[in-house]
mmCIF file of C-alpha atoms and ligand atoms in Angstrom:
data_model
loop_
_atom_site.group_PDB
_atom_site.id
_atom_site.type_symbol
_atom_site.label_atom_id
_atom_site.label_comp_id
_atom_site.label_asym_id
_atom_site.label_seq_id
_atom_site.Cartn_x
_atom_site.Cartn_y
_atom_site.Cartn_z
ATOM 1 C CA MET S 170 15.368 52.435 -6.406
ATOM 2 C CA ARG S 171 16.406 50.737 -3.152
ATOM 3 C CA PRO S 172 15.719 47.025 -3.050
ATOM 4 C CA LEU S 173 12.393 45.722 -1.620
ATOM 5 C CA SER S 174 12.064 43.654 1.494
ATOM 6 C CA THR S 175 15.181 41.434 2.066
ATOM 7 C CA LYS S 176 13.056 39.207 4.242
ATOM 8 C CA LEU S 177 10.834 38.320 1.343
ATOM 9 C CA ALA S 178 13.715 38.043 -1.152
ATOM 10 C CA ALA S 179 14.686 34.839 0.742
ATOM 11 C CA ILE S 180 11.185 33.230 0.262
ATOM 12 C CA ALA S 181 10.375 31.126 -2.685
ATOM 13 C CA PRO S 182 7.021 31.529 -4.346
ATOM 14 C CA SER S 183 4.617 28.511 -3.896
ATOM 15 C CA ALA S 184 5.813 25.720 -6.139
ATOM 16 C CA THR S 185 2.321 24.121 -6.216
ATOM 17 C CA ILE S 186 0.768 27.297 -7.534
ATOM 18 C CA GLU S 187 3.593 27.822 -10.110
ATOM 19 C CA ILE S 188 3.139 24.266 -11.541
ATOM 20 C CA THR S 189 -0.678 24.631 -11.705
ATOM 21 C CA GLU S 190 -0.155 28.065 -13.498
ATOM 22 C CA LYS S 191 2.213 26.338 -16.082
ATOM 23 C CA ALA S 192 -0.489 23.673 -16.589
ATOM 24 C CA ARG S 193 -3.149 26.420 -16.950
ATOM 25 C CA LYS S 194 -1.174 28.255 -19.503
ATOM 26 C CA MET S 195 -0.728 25.033 -21.574
ATOM 27 C CA GLN S 196 -4.428 24.535 -21.364
ATOM 28 C CA ALA S 197 -5.195 28.026 -22.469
ATOM 29 C CA ALA S 198 -3.001 27.356 -25.480
ATOM 30 C CA GLY S 199 -5.266 24.365 -26.361
ATOM 31 C CA THR S 200 -3.303 21.492 -24.843
ATOM 32 C CA ASP S 201 -5.582 18.985 -22.861
ATOM 33 C CA VAL S 202 -3.566 19.016 -19.596
ATOM 34 C CA ILE S 203 -4.771 16.875 -16.757
ATOM 35 C CA SER S 204 -3.877 18.697 -13.537
ATOM 36 C CA LEU S 205 -3.125 16.541 -10.597
ATOM 37 C CA SER S 206 -0.960 19.152 -8.935
ATOM 38 C CA ILE S 207 -3.198 21.048 -6.732
ATOM 39 C CA GLY S 208 -4.757 20.125 -3.373
ATOM 40 C CA GLU S 209 -8.368 21.032 -3.805
ATOM 41 C CA PRO S 210 -11.485 18.689 -3.550
ATOM 42 C CA ASP S 211 -13.249 18.548 -6.950
ATOM 43 C CA PHE S 212 -16.683 18.430 -5.311
ATOM 44 C CA PRO S 213 -19.107 21.404 -4.848
ATOM 45 C CA THR S 214 -19.601 22.772 -1.365
ATOM 46 C CA PRO S 215 -22.554 20.856 0.148
ATOM 47 C CA ALA S 216 -25.864 22.740 -0.506
ATOM 48 C CA HIS S 217 -26.951 23.229 3.114
ATOM 49 C CA ILE S 218 -23.695 25.076 3.730
ATOM 50 C CA THR S 219 -24.053 27.388 0.847
ATOM 51 C CA GLU S 220 -27.747 28.068 1.709
ATOM 52 C CA ALA S 221 -26.741 29.042 5.336
ATOM 53 C CA CYS S 222 -24.371 31.575 3.850
ATOM 54 C CA ILE S 223 -26.904 32.979 1.499
ATOM 55 C CA ASP S 224 -29.475 33.196 4.427
ATOM 56 C CA ALA S 225 -26.850 35.101 6.431
ATOM 57 C CA LEU S 226 -26.289 37.571 3.482
ATOM 58 C CA ARG S 227 -30.078 38.073 3.082
ATOM 59 C CA ARG S 228 -30.404 38.669 6.818
ATOM 60 C CA GLY S 229 -27.909 41.452 6.499
ATOM 61 C CA GLU S 230 -24.833 39.724 8.111
ATOM 62 C CA THR S 231 -22.677 41.928 6.012
ATOM 63 C CA HIS S 232 -20.946 43.982 8.687
ATOM 64 C CA TYR S 233 -17.921 43.665 10.989
ATOM 65 C CA ALA S 234 -18.131 40.684 13.286
ATOM 66 C CA PRO S 235 -16.270 40.019 16.606
ATOM 67 C CA GLY S 236 -12.607 39.776 15.949
ATOM 68 C CA LYS S 237 -12.029 36.156 16.684
ATOM 69 C CA GLY S 238 -15.146 35.018 14.920
ATOM 70 C CA ILE S 239 -18.916 34.892 15.448
ATOM 71 C CA PRO S 240 -19.821 33.303 18.839
ATOM 72 C CA GLU S 241 -21.909 30.568 17.140
ATOM 73 C CA LEU S 242 -18.915 29.380 15.197
ATOM 74 C CA LEU S 243 -16.449 29.641 18.243
ATOM 75 C CA LYS S 244 -18.889 27.480 20.260
ATOM 76 C CA ALA S 245 -19.288 24.994 17.425
ATOM 77 C CA ILE S 246 -15.573 24.651 16.978
ATOM 78 C CA ALA S 247 -14.943 24.296 20.702
ATOM 79 C CA GLU S 248 -17.629 21.456 20.995
ATOM 80 C CA LYS S 249 -16.084 19.696 17.912
ATOM 81 C CA ILE S 250 -12.597 19.929 19.242
ATOM 82 C CA GLU S 251 -13.775 18.495 22.606
ATOM 83 C CA GLN S 252 -15.984 15.715 21.345
ATOM 84 C CA GLU S 253 -13.958 14.563 18.310
ATOM 85 C CA ASN S 254 -10.398 15.465 19.101
ATOM 86 C CA LYS S 255 -10.628 15.000 22.825
ATOM 87 C CA ILE S 256 -8.907 18.265 23.529
ATOM 88 C CA PRO S 257 -10.429 20.283 26.440
ATOM 89 C CA CYS S 258 -11.572 23.549 24.850
ATOM 90 C CA THR S 259 -13.689 26.515 25.587
ATOM 91 C CA PRO S 260 -14.828 29.058 22.964
ATOM 92 C CA ASP S 261 -12.270 31.564 24.207
ATOM 93 C CA GLN S 262 -9.460 29.174 23.181
ATOM 94 C CA VAL S 263 -10.588 29.408 19.480
ATOM 95 C CA ILE S 264 -9.782 31.838 16.731
ATOM 96 C CA VAL S 265 -11.228 31.750 13.276
ATOM 97 C CA GLY S 266 -9.021 32.792 10.423
ATOM 98 C CA CYS S 267 -9.144 33.152 6.574
ATOM 99 C CA GLY S 268 -8.226 29.436 6.052
ATOM 100 C CA ALA S 269 -6.009 27.193 7.909
ATOM 101 C CA LYS S 270 -3.036 28.815 6.222
ATOM 102 C CA ASP S 271 -3.892 32.136 7.855
ATOM 103 C CA SER S 272 -4.118 30.435 11.205
ATOM 104 C CA ILE S 273 -0.779 28.729 10.685
ATOM 105 C CA TYR S 274 0.894 32.123 9.857
ATOM 106 C CA GLU S 275 -0.799 33.858 12.884
ATOM 107 C CA ALA S 276 0.370 30.999 15.121
ATOM 108 C CA CYS S 277 3.987 31.559 13.946
ATOM 109 C CA GLU S 278 3.708 35.235 14.595
ATOM 110 C CA ALA S 279 2.161 34.491 18.007
ATOM 111 C CA VAL S 280 4.879 32.134 19.269
ATOM 112 C CA LEU S 281 8.215 33.010 17.526
ATOM 113 C CA SER S 282 10.570 35.807 18.514
ATOM 114 C CA PRO S 283 13.218 36.786 16.005
ATOM 115 C CA GLY S 284 15.749 34.001 15.473
ATOM 116 C CA ASP S 285 13.587 31.308 17.254
ATOM 117 C CA GLU S 286 13.947 27.940 15.455
ATOM 118 C CA THR S 287 11.005 25.791 14.355
ATOM 119 C CA ILE S 288 11.493 22.209 13.397
ATOM 120 C CA ILE S 289 9.611 21.252 10.137
ATOM 121 C CA LEU S 290 9.257 17.491 9.438
ATOM 122 C CA ASP S 291 10.038 16.603 5.795
ATOM 123 C CA PRO S 292 8.393 16.051 3.340
ATOM 124 C CA SER S 293 6.601 19.135 4.366
ATOM 125 C CA TRP S 294 3.718 21.220 2.972
ATOM 126 C CA VAL S 295 5.093 24.187 1.011
ATOM 127 C CA SER S 296 3.863 27.096 3.257
ATOM 128 C CA TYR S 297 5.232 26.089 6.617
ATOM 129 C CA GLU S 298 8.740 27.375 5.906
ATOM 130 C CA PRO S 299 7.602 30.774 4.555
ATOM 131 C CA CYS S 300 5.246 31.291 7.451
ATOM 132 C CA VAL S 301 8.034 30.723 9.899
ATOM 133 C CA GLN S 302 10.320 32.986 7.951
ATOM 134 C CA ILE S 303 7.848 35.728 7.491
ATOM 135 C CA ALA S 304 7.281 35.676 11.270
ATOM 136 C CA GLY S 305 11.057 36.134 11.792
ATOM 137 C CA GLY S 306 11.748 32.569 12.858
ATOM 138 C CA VAL S 307 14.293 30.170 11.503
ATOM 139 C CA PRO S 308 13.095 26.947 9.857
ATOM 140 C CA VAL S 309 15.000 23.762 10.700
ATOM 141 C CA HIS S 310 14.186 20.873 8.511
ATOM 142 C CA HIS S 311 14.337 17.274 9.758
ATOM 143 C CA PRO S 312 13.491 14.238 7.594
ATOM 144 C CA LEU S 313 10.803 11.675 8.711
ATOM 145 C CA HIS S 314 11.849 8.068 8.537
ATOM 146 C CA GLN S 315 12.303 7.448 4.767
ATOM 147 C CA ASP S 316 10.162 4.203 4.661
ATOM 148 C CA THR S 317 7.530 4.663 7.298
ATOM 149 C CA PHE S 318 7.278 8.525 7.254
ATOM 150 C CA GLN S 319 7.191 8.335 11.089
ATOM 151 C CA VAL S 320 9.107 10.378 13.685
ATOM 152 C CA ASP S 321 12.156 8.733 15.297
ATOM 153 C CA ASP S 322 14.668 9.564 18.016
ATOM 154 C CA SER S 323 16.801 11.444 15.544
ATOM 155 C CA LEU S 324 14.417 14.305 15.885
ATOM 156 C CA LEU S 325 16.118 15.100 19.308
ATOM 157 C CA GLU S 326 19.417 16.017 17.476
ATOM 158 C CA LYS S 327 17.712 19.008 15.898
ATOM 159 C CA VAL S 328 16.600 20.540 19.264
ATOM 160 C CA THR S 329 18.793 23.409 20.269
ATOM 161 C CA LYS S 330 18.544 26.263 22.835
ATOM 162 C CA LYS S 331 16.861 28.338 20.215
ATOM 163 C CA THR S 332 14.204 25.758 19.270
ATOM 164 C CA ARG S 333 10.648 27.102 20.135
ATOM 165 C CA MET S 334 8.232 25.135 18.025
ATOM 166 C CA ILE S 335 7.868 21.895 16.179
ATOM 167 C CA ILE S 336 5.278 21.610 13.260
ATOM 168 C CA VAL S 337 3.486 18.218 12.721
ATOM 169 C CA ASN S 338 1.006 17.487 9.949
ATOM 170 C CA THR S 339 -1.171 14.430 10.148
ATOM 171 C CA PRO S 340 -2.503 13.183 7.688
ATOM 172 C CA SER S 341 0.409 14.677 5.724
ATOM 173 C CA ASN S 342 0.392 16.684 2.584
ATOM 174 C CA PRO S 343 2.292 15.570 0.546
ATOM 175 C CA SER S 344 2.827 12.031 1.681
ATOM 176 C CA GLY S 345 -0.644 10.987 2.866
ATOM 177 C CA ALA S 346 1.074 9.300 5.898
ATOM 178 C CA ILE S 347 -0.498 9.475 9.284
ATOM 179 C CA LEU S 348 1.654 9.886 12.317
ATOM 180 C CA ASN S 349 1.066 7.031 14.660
ATOM 181 C CA HIS S 350 0.679 7.257 18.522
ATOM 182 C CA GLU S 351 4.454 6.519 19.082
ATOM 183 C CA SER S 352 5.491 9.379 16.712
ATOM 184 C CA LEU S 353 3.198 11.786 18.395
ATOM 185 C CA GLN S 354 4.281 10.569 21.847
ATOM 186 C CA LEU S 355 7.912 11.207 20.870
ATOM 187 C CA VAL S 356 7.106 14.688 19.740
ATOM 188 C CA ALA S 357 5.065 15.356 22.877
ATOM 189 C CA ASP S 358 7.959 14.123 25.138
ATOM 190 C CA ILE S 359 10.504 16.381 23.420
ATOM 191 C CA CYS S 360 8.097 19.349 23.705
ATOM 192 C CA GLN S 361 7.610 18.831 27.337
ATOM 193 C CA ASP S 362 11.341 18.081 28.063
ATOM 194 C CA HIS S 363 12.499 21.170 26.142
ATOM 195 C CA ASP S 364 9.545 23.589 26.720
ATOM 196 C CA LEU S 365 8.460 23.672 23.198
ATOM 197 C CA ILE S 366 5.198 24.400 21.419
ATOM 198 C CA VAL S 367 3.823 22.124 18.778
ATOM 199 C CA LEU S 368 1.667 23.445 15.867
ATOM 200 C CA SER S 369 -0.427 20.388 14.754
ATOM 201 C CA ASP S 370 -2.031 20.936 11.310
ATOM 202 C CA GLU S 371 -4.910 18.486 11.086
ATOM 203 C CA ILE S 372 -6.669 19.910 8.068
ATOM 204 C CA TYR S 373 -6.925 16.426 6.382
ATOM 205 C CA GLU S 374 -8.261 14.850 9.492
ATOM 206 C CA LYS S 375 -11.507 13.574 7.932
ATOM 207 C CA LEU S 376 -9.869 12.078 4.833
ATOM 208 C CA ILE S 377 -8.546 8.844 6.230
ATOM 209 C CA TYR S 378 -8.577 5.334 4.740
ATOM 210 C CA GLY S 379 -8.570 2.534 7.310
ATOM 211 C CA LYS S 380 -6.561 4.296 9.978
ATOM 212 C CA ILE S 381 -7.546 6.576 12.853
ATOM 213 C CA HIS S 382 -6.614 10.198 13.527
ATOM 214 C CA THR S 383 -4.918 11.110 16.740
ATOM 215 C CA SER S 384 -4.551 14.782 17.956
ATOM 216 C CA ILE S 385 -1.366 15.493 19.779
ATOM 217 C CA GLY S 386 -3.267 18.241 21.834
ATOM 218 C CA ALA S 387 -5.130 15.364 23.583
ATOM 219 C CA PHE S 388 -1.922 13.980 24.954
ATOM 220 C CA PRO S 389 -1.360 14.441 28.745
ATOM 221 C CA GLY S 390 0.582 17.614 29.345
ATOM 222 C CA MET S 391 0.068 18.905 25.847
ATOM 223 C CA GLU S 392 -3.190 21.159 26.209
ATOM 224 C CA ASP S 393 -1.133 24.328 26.799
ATOM 225 C CA ARG S 394 1.691 23.538 24.406
ATOM 226 C CA THR S 395 -0.367 22.643 21.354
ATOM 227 C CA ILE S 396 -1.878 24.943 18.679
ATOM 228 C CA THR S 397 -4.297 22.649 16.753
ATOM 229 C CA VAL S 398 -5.079 24.015 13.383
ATOM 230 C CA ASN S 399 -7.985 22.824 11.214
ATOM 231 C CA GLY S 400 -10.418 24.266 8.698
ATOM 232 C CA PHE S 401 -13.234 23.794 6.210
ATOM 233 C CA SER S 402 -11.382 23.491 2.890
ATOM 234 C CA LYS S 403 -10.742 19.851 2.638
ATOM 235 C CA ALA S 404 -13.437 18.145 4.736
ATOM 236 C CA TYR S 405 -16.325 20.271 3.369
ATOM 237 C CA ALA S 406 -14.959 21.281 -0.064
ATOM 238 C CA MET S 407 -14.749 24.899 1.030
ATOM 239 C CA THR S 408 -11.357 26.005 -0.282
ATOM 240 C CA GLY S 409 -12.655 29.313 -1.730
ATOM 241 C CA TRP S 410 -14.467 30.314 1.458
ATOM 242 C CA ARG S 411 -11.210 30.997 3.193
ATOM 243 C CA LEU S 412 -12.265 29.722 6.627
ATOM 244 C CA GLY S 413 -10.005 27.821 9.105
ATOM 245 C CA TYR S 414 -9.276 27.924 12.754
ATOM 246 C CA ALA S 415 -6.791 27.388 15.595
ATOM 247 C CA VAL S 416 -7.342 26.132 19.070
ATOM 248 C CA ALA S 417 -4.718 26.844 21.743
ATOM 249 C CA SER S 418 -4.195 28.287 25.294
ATOM 250 C CA LYS S 419 -5.903 31.728 25.919
ATOM 251 C CA GLU S 420 -2.401 33.360 25.856
ATOM 252 C CA ILE S 421 -1.570 31.979 22.395
ATOM 253 C CA ILE S 422 -4.908 32.835 21.026
ATOM 254 C CA GLY S 423 -4.654 36.350 22.546
ATOM 255 C CA ASN S 424 -1.415 36.862 20.510
ATOM 256 C CA MET S 425 -2.891 35.394 17.380
ATOM 257 C CA ASN S 426 -5.770 37.883 17.849
ATOM 258 C CA LYS S 427 -3.434 40.744 18.076
ATOM 259 C CA VAL S 428 -2.126 39.792 14.624
ATOM 260 C CA GLN S 429 -5.691 39.237 13.291
ATOM 261 C CA GLN S 430 -6.930 42.528 14.687
ATOM 262 C CA HIS S 431 -4.285 44.519 12.723
ATOM 263 C CA THR S 432 -4.312 42.649 9.653
ATOM 264 C CA ILE S 433 -7.576 40.787 8.458
ATOM 265 C CA SER S 434 -9.843 41.900 11.320
ATOM 266 C CA HIS S 435 -11.759 38.680 10.989
ATOM 267 C CA PRO S 436 -12.884 36.213 8.245
ATOM 268 C CA THR S 437 -15.809 37.266 6.092
ATOM 269 C CA THR S 438 -18.861 37.608 8.288
ATOM 270 C CA PHE S 439 -21.413 35.681 6.124
ATOM 271 C CA ALA S 440 -18.745 32.872 5.266
ATOM 272 C CA MET S 441 -18.632 32.171 9.068
ATOM 273 C CA TYR S 442 -22.408 31.294 9.018
ATOM 274 C CA GLY S 443 -21.611 28.667 6.451
ATOM 275 C CA GLY S 444 -18.932 27.272 8.839
ATOM 276 C CA VAL S 445 -21.574 26.899 11.528
ATOM 277 C CA ALA S 446 -23.813 25.005 9.131
ATOM 278 C CA ALA S 447 -20.845 22.841 8.128
ATOM 279 C CA LEU S 448 -20.035 21.881 11.769
ATOM 280 C CA LYS S 449 -23.572 21.650 13.133
ATOM 281 C CA GLY S 450 -25.443 20.297 9.973
ATOM 282 C CA PRO S 451 -25.468 16.808 8.551
ATOM 283 C CA GLN S 452 -22.058 15.203 8.279
ATOM 284 C CA GLU S 453 -22.913 12.525 5.640
ATOM 285 C CA CYS S 454 -21.456 14.819 2.943
ATOM 286 C CA ILE S 455 -17.962 14.230 4.377
ATOM 287 C CA GLU S 456 -18.327 10.417 4.187
ATOM 288 C CA GLU S 457 -19.729 10.604 0.589
ATOM 289 C CA MET S 458 -16.655 12.554 -0.533
ATOM 290 C CA ARG S 459 -14.235 10.329 1.506
ATOM 291 C CA THR S 460 -15.761 7.155 -0.025
ATOM 292 C CA GLU S 461 -15.303 8.563 -3.517
ATOM 293 C CA PHE S 462 -11.632 9.574 -2.675
ATOM 294 C CA GLU S 463 -11.063 6.083 -1.329
ATOM 295 C CA ARG S 464 -12.272 4.518 -4.604
ATOM 296 C CA ARG S 465 -9.954 6.751 -6.663
ATOM 297 C CA ARG S 466 -7.119 6.125 -4.293
ATOM 298 C CA ALA S 467 -7.458 2.404 -4.832
ATOM 299 C CA PHE S 468 -7.411 2.879 -8.565
ATOM 300 C CA VAL S 469 -4.339 5.185 -8.499
ATOM 301 C CA LEU S 470 -2.312 2.952 -6.126
ATOM 302 C CA LYS S 471 -3.120 -0.140 -8.287
ATOM 303 C CA SER S 472 -1.970 1.752 -11.338
ATOM 304 C CA MET S 473 1.274 2.661 -9.517
ATOM 305 C CA ASP S 474 1.771 -0.976 -8.625
ATOM 306 C CA GLU S 475 1.276 -1.969 -12.295
ATOM 307 C CA MET S 476 3.794 0.570 -13.431
ATOM 308 C CA GLY S 477 6.267 -0.700 -10.840
ATOM 309 C CA LEU S 478 6.336 2.566 -8.919
ATOM 310 C CA SER S 479 6.601 2.644 -5.166
ATOM 311 C CA TYR S 480 4.769 5.079 -3.002
ATOM 312 C CA ALA S 481 4.506 6.493 0.507
ATOM 313 C CA PRO S 482 1.784 5.165 2.952
ATOM 314 C CA ALA S 483 -1.327 6.649 1.293
ATOM 315 C CA ASP S 484 -3.346 6.502 4.553
ATOM 316 C CA GLY S 485 -4.905 9.965 4.388
ATOM 317 C CA ALA S 486 -5.497 13.170 2.419
ATOM 318 C CA PHE S 487 -5.940 12.779 -1.396
ATOM 319 C CA TYR S 488 -2.412 12.323 -2.585
ATOM 320 C CA ALA S 489 -0.328 9.524 -3.922
ATOM 321 C CA TYR S 490 3.313 10.362 -3.230
ATOM 322 C CA VAL S 491 5.438 8.350 -5.664
ATOM 323 C CA LYS S 492 9.189 7.590 -5.742
ATOM 324 C CA VAL S 493 10.804 8.412 -9.081
ATOM 325 C CA ASP S 494 14.256 7.880 -10.612
ATOM 326 C CA GLY S 495 16.460 10.873 -11.292
ATOM 327 C CA ASP S 496 15.681 14.622 -10.802
ATOM 328 C CA ASP S 497 12.094 14.916 -9.574
ATOM 329 C CA ALA S 498 11.614 18.357 -11.133
ATOM 330 C CA GLU S 499 12.781 16.834 -14.547
ATOM 331 C CA VAL S 500 10.447 13.998 -14.050
ATOM 332 C CA ALA S 501 7.523 16.382 -13.283
ATOM 333 C CA ASN S 502 8.358 18.478 -16.321
ATOM 334 C CA ARG S 503 8.616 15.445 -18.616
ATOM 335 C CA TRP S 504 5.303 14.082 -17.400
ATOM 336 C CA LEU S 505 3.750 17.610 -18.074
ATOM 337 C CA GLU S 506 5.353 18.202 -21.482
ATOM 338 C CA LYS S 507 5.258 14.683 -22.939
ATOM 339 C CA GLY S 508 2.179 13.313 -21.073
ATOM 340 C CA HIS S 509 0.311 16.451 -20.472
ATOM 341 C CA VAL S 510 -0.069 15.493 -16.809
ATOM 342 C CA ALA S 511 0.717 18.038 -14.074
ATOM 343 C CA VAL S 512 2.110 16.777 -10.862
ATOM 344 C CA THR S 513 4.178 18.384 -8.141
ATOM 345 C CA HIS S 514 7.888 17.517 -7.678
ATOM 346 C CA GLY S 515 9.037 16.422 -4.329
ATOM 347 C CA SER S 516 11.725 19.161 -3.997
ATOM 348 C CA ALA S 517 8.921 21.554 -3.502
ATOM 349 C CA PHE S 518 8.329 19.686 -0.184
ATOM 350 C CA ASN S 519 11.989 19.756 0.667
ATOM 351 C CA HIS S 520 12.073 16.102 -0.482
ATOM 352 C CA PRO S 521 13.855 15.309 -3.777
ATOM 353 C CA GLY S 522 13.250 12.045 -5.571
ATOM 354 C CA TRP S 523 9.556 11.930 -5.285
ATOM 355 C CA VAL S 524 6.421 13.370 -7.012
ATOM 356 C CA ARG S 525 2.948 14.107 -5.581
ATOM 357 C CA LEU S 526 -0.216 13.196 -7.588
ATOM 358 C CA SER S 527 -3.417 14.634 -6.238
ATOM 359 C CA TYR S 528 -6.386 12.224 -6.833
ATOM 360 C CA ALA S 529 -8.837 15.038 -6.385
ATOM 361 C CA ALA S 530 -9.909 14.561 -9.984
ATOM 362 C CA SER S 531 -12.617 12.569 -11.624
ATOM 363 C CA MET S 532 -12.127 8.900 -12.243
ATOM 364 C CA ASP S 533 -12.305 9.367 -15.961
ATOM 365 C CA ARG S 534 -9.424 12.048 -15.837
ATOM 366 C CA LEU S 535 -7.434 9.745 -13.541
ATOM 367 C CA GLN S 536 -7.790 6.855 -15.816
ATOM 368 C CA GLU S 537 -6.532 8.930 -18.702
ATOM 369 C CA ALA S 538 -3.773 10.353 -16.524
ATOM 370 C CA MET S 539 -2.480 6.909 -15.532
ATOM 371 C CA ARG S 540 -2.636 5.817 -19.232
ATOM 372 C CA ARG S 541 -0.513 8.939 -20.187
ATOM 373 C CA ILE S 542 1.947 8.494 -17.398
ATOM 374 C CA SER S 543 2.427 4.786 -18.295
ATOM 375 C CA ALA S 544 3.063 5.927 -21.953
ATOM 376 C CA VAL S 545 5.715 8.385 -20.949
ATOM 377 C CA LEU S 546 7.415 5.759 -18.584
HETATM 378 C C1 LIG V 246 -1.308 20.598 4.987
HETATM 379 C C2 LIG V 246 -2.093 21.811 4.618
HETATM 380 N N1 LIG V 246 -2.254 22.746 5.595
HETATM 381 C C3 LIG V 246 -2.970 23.877 5.436
HETATM 382 C C4 LIG V 246 -3.601 23.966 4.138
HETATM 383 C C5 LIG V 246 -4.373 25.326 3.952
HETATM 384 O O1 LIG V 246 -5.748 25.233 3.907
HETATM 385 P P1 LIG V 246 -6.730 26.347 3.920
HETATM 386 O O2 LIG V 246 -7.388 26.277 2.559
HETATM 387 O O3 LIG V 246 -7.696 26.136 4.951
HETATM 388 O O4 LIG V 246 -5.987 27.558 4.026
HETATM 389 C C6 LIG V 246 -3.391 23.212 3.136
HETATM 390 C C7 LIG V 246 -3.892 23.415 1.789
HETATM 391 O O5 LIG V 246 -3.475 22.963 0.742
HETATM 392 C C8 LIG V 246 -2.670 22.024 3.391
HETATM 393 O O6 LIG V 246 -2.342 21.168 2.419
#
């Protein structure tokens, strides 16, 4: 038989999913593995959101919906983006997708022509590179500053005639770092000087500890050049709902809609009513989860200090990103096999020498995990 897609042959499977699978297999075989390897809030979806979805099902909202999403949700997103992120936005500049991941992929398809380069700032979330590649683009990696995890002037060296897009992610998965105003200004200046688009992944925007979140789409001159991606998975513990969105110029949204029309059609109709309830309903649920993450974060970072491990600025998301000696994949494997704690090695984020621990686990499990890691060390 002739080989299957050469395009996909070049794409690595998701490292985070692979490690979690390995941990699951060990668990199935009877080993008490503590999984700190996946990025998923360990809280239930708030009840009022689930109820809104159930109501929608009972009302019979079980048929096709408008392609870019139900009007109520497009409006709720546009209002949120204007009020909170200070980005001018009308509902026709919004498209709802099956998770932020889907929106990121559609954005790559919408912007990139074959061979167009996209700059990815490392350490980077595992799916940016494959999304660019599947869309026919060429990923170009660029390291953030190794101590501050901020952007510096060296970014300009990566810009060529073929560069079309830069992806920024703040707060960052895996590092937890938040890009400061200067970093975002540098990116904005480069985008304007070189006619580039920025894809800004702000999915962890609500999970911040003592810092503030800034959206690059709100910078002067960036309205038409920014695709702001966000979603419901992390802020509202809705990972399984598969609901996310993008906000951009009508032209970009039009292109994303072409991809959507011919692939997913639209996200699940009744799930979108849950999305409306999330945005329009009480927001205390976010603060309750954030506060609990903050408590766990303090515990994990204190444990790292006690073990003499250094870590990236853990200002956002729910990850501690820790520097390790030697090969990070070997370290992660040792922690899993000897300590029965699953973490993700930094090479998965194009950043060897580090490992990522998710503190989206109960305090009891985190305490036990820290005890085990300390014993292995
Ligand atoms: C940085 C980042 N962007 C996007 C996503 C995708 O989120 P969603 O569940 O909305 O597809 C994730 C999920 O892990 C993430 O960490």
